[in-house]
Amino acid sequence: KVWALAKEKIAEPGEWQRRFGVVLLTHFARSADHRVEIERLLASLAEDKRHYVKKAITWVRRDLAKPLR
């Protein structure tokens, strides 16, 4: 349910909904199962220049750089 909600919120145009969706990805970032999909989702947000969305993307990328559990 959390994964589906994250994808749903990332697809929304609102800054805070999109940020919420990205923050939800932190739950999955240290698991190998979703890494490729997370990278794809983050790449789809590359053009979003809003500060708080970019900040959330940075958080997830930082978690992706950590060793897998």
PDB file of C-alpha atoms in Angstrom:
ATOM      1  CA  LYS A   1       0.000   0.000   0.000  1.00  0.00           C
ATOM      2  CA  VAL A   2       2.792   2.428   0.825  1.00  0.00           C
ATOM      3  CA  TRP A   3       4.551   1.768  -2.493  1.00  0.00           C
ATOM      4  CA  ALA A   4       1.336   2.391  -4.456  1.00  0.00           C
ATOM      5  CA  LEU A   5       0.635   5.571  -2.482  1.00  0.00           C
ATOM      6  CA  ALA A   6       4.166   6.859  -3.140  1.00  0.00           C
ATOM      7  CA  LYS A   7       3.799   6.325  -6.889  1.00  0.00           C
ATOM      8  CA  GLU A   8       0.353   7.937  -6.873  1.00  0.00           C
ATOM      9  CA  LYS A   9       1.572  11.043  -5.016  1.00  0.00           C
ATOM     10  CA  ILE A  10       4.683  11.420  -7.185  1.00  0.00           C
ATOM     11  CA  ALA A  11       2.432  11.588 -10.245  1.00  0.00           C
ATOM     12  CA  GLU A  12       0.418  14.479  -8.793  1.00  0.00           C
ATOM     13  CA  PRO A  13       1.391  18.024  -9.846  1.00  0.00           C
ATOM     14  CA  GLY A  14       1.175  19.624  -6.400  1.00  0.00           C
ATOM     15  CA  GLU A  15       4.484  20.364  -4.698  1.00  0.00           C
ATOM     16  CA  TRP A  16       3.547  18.977  -1.288  1.00  0.00           C
ATOM     17  CA  GLN A  17       1.826  15.865  -2.628  1.00  0.00           C
ATOM     18  CA  ARG A  18       4.830  15.111  -4.815  1.00  0.00           C
ATOM     19  CA  ARG A  19       7.249  15.722  -1.937  1.00  0.00           C
ATOM     20  CA  PHE A  20       5.206  13.385   0.266  1.00  0.00           C
ATOM     21  CA  GLY A  21       5.421  10.679  -2.407  1.00  0.00           C
ATOM     22  CA  VAL A  22       9.183  11.050  -2.652  1.00  0.00           C
ATOM     23  CA  VAL A  23       9.605  10.968   1.131  1.00  0.00           C
ATOM     24  CA  LEU A  24       7.631   7.725   1.237  1.00  0.00           C
ATOM     25  CA  LEU A  25      10.310   6.189  -0.993  1.00  0.00           C
ATOM     26  CA  THR A  26      12.845   6.455   1.837  1.00  0.00           C
ATOM     27  CA  HIS A  27      11.136   3.433   3.374  1.00  0.00           C
ATOM     28  CA  PHE A  28      12.183   1.340   0.351  1.00  0.00           C
ATOM     29  CA  ALA A  29      15.516   2.943  -0.558  1.00  0.00           C
ATOM     30  CA  ARG A  30      17.696   0.562   1.449  1.00  0.00           C
ATOM     31  CA  SER A  31      16.050  -2.551   0.010  1.00  0.00           C
ATOM     32  CA  ALA A  32      17.293  -4.091  -3.234  1.00  0.00           C
ATOM     33  CA  ASP A  33      13.767  -4.945  -4.396  1.00  0.00           C
ATOM     34  CA  HIS A  34      12.788  -1.409  -5.411  1.00  0.00           C
ATOM     35  CA  ARG A  35      16.050   0.342  -6.247  1.00  0.00           C
ATOM     36  CA  VAL A  36      15.668   0.323 -10.030  1.00  0.00           C
ATOM     37  CA  GLU A  37      12.096   1.570  -9.833  1.00  0.00           C
ATOM     38  CA  ILE A  38      13.061   4.281  -7.331  1.00  0.00           C
ATOM     39  CA  GLU A  39      15.802   5.515  -9.671  1.00  0.00           C
ATOM     40  CA  ARG A  40      13.278   5.609 -12.519  1.00  0.00           C
ATOM     41  CA  LEU A  41      10.795   7.577 -10.416  1.00  0.00           C
ATOM     42  CA  LEU A  42      13.473  10.043  -9.326  1.00  0.00           C
ATOM     43  CA  ALA A  43      14.630  10.481 -12.921  1.00  0.00           C
ATOM     44  CA  SER A  44      11.069  11.362 -13.912  1.00  0.00           C
ATOM     45  CA  LEU A  45      11.234  14.242 -11.424  1.00  0.00           C
ATOM     46  CA  ALA A  46      14.517  15.655 -12.729  1.00  0.00           C
ATOM     47  CA  GLU A  47      12.779  18.660 -14.295  1.00  0.00           C
ATOM     48  CA  ASP A  48      10.949  19.604 -11.078  1.00  0.00           C
ATOM     49  CA  LYS A  49      12.847  22.639  -9.799  1.00  0.00           C
ATOM     50  CA  ARG A  50      10.797  23.253  -6.655  1.00  0.00           C
ATOM     51  CA  HIS A  51      12.997  23.456  -3.572  1.00  0.00           C
ATOM     52  CA  TYR A  52      11.132  21.046  -1.318  1.00  0.00           C
ATOM     53  CA  VAL A  53      10.737  18.403  -4.011  1.00  0.00           C
ATOM     54  CA  LYS A  54      14.455  18.603  -4.812  1.00  0.00           C
ATOM     55  CA  LYS A  55      15.283  18.362  -1.106  1.00  0.00           C
ATOM     56  CA  ALA A  56      13.213  15.170  -0.772  1.00  0.00           C
ATOM     57  CA  ILE A  57      14.906  13.711  -3.850  1.00  0.00           C
ATOM     58  CA  THR A  58      18.277  14.416  -2.215  1.00  0.00           C
ATOM     59  CA  TRP A  59      17.182  12.546   0.927  1.00  0.00           C
ATOM     60  CA  VAL A  60      16.208   9.473  -1.084  1.00  0.00           C
ATOM     61  CA  ARG A  61      19.405   9.573  -3.150  1.00  0.00           C
ATOM     62  CA  ARG A  62      21.409   9.750   0.080  1.00  0.00           C
ATOM     63  CA  ASP A  63      19.595   6.654   1.342  1.00  0.00           C
ATOM     64  CA  LEU A  64      20.226   4.883  -1.967  1.00  0.00           C
ATOM     65  CA  ALA A  65      23.961   5.493  -1.515  1.00  0.00           C
ATOM     66  CA  LYS A  66      23.980   3.651   1.813  1.00  0.00           C
ATOM     67  CA  PRO A  67      24.708  -0.096   1.928  1.00  0.00           C
ATOM     68  CA  LEU A  68      21.775  -2.435   1.439  1.00  0.00           C
ATOM     69  CA  ARG A  69      20.213  -4.062   4.470  1.00  0.00           C
TER      70      ARG A  69
END
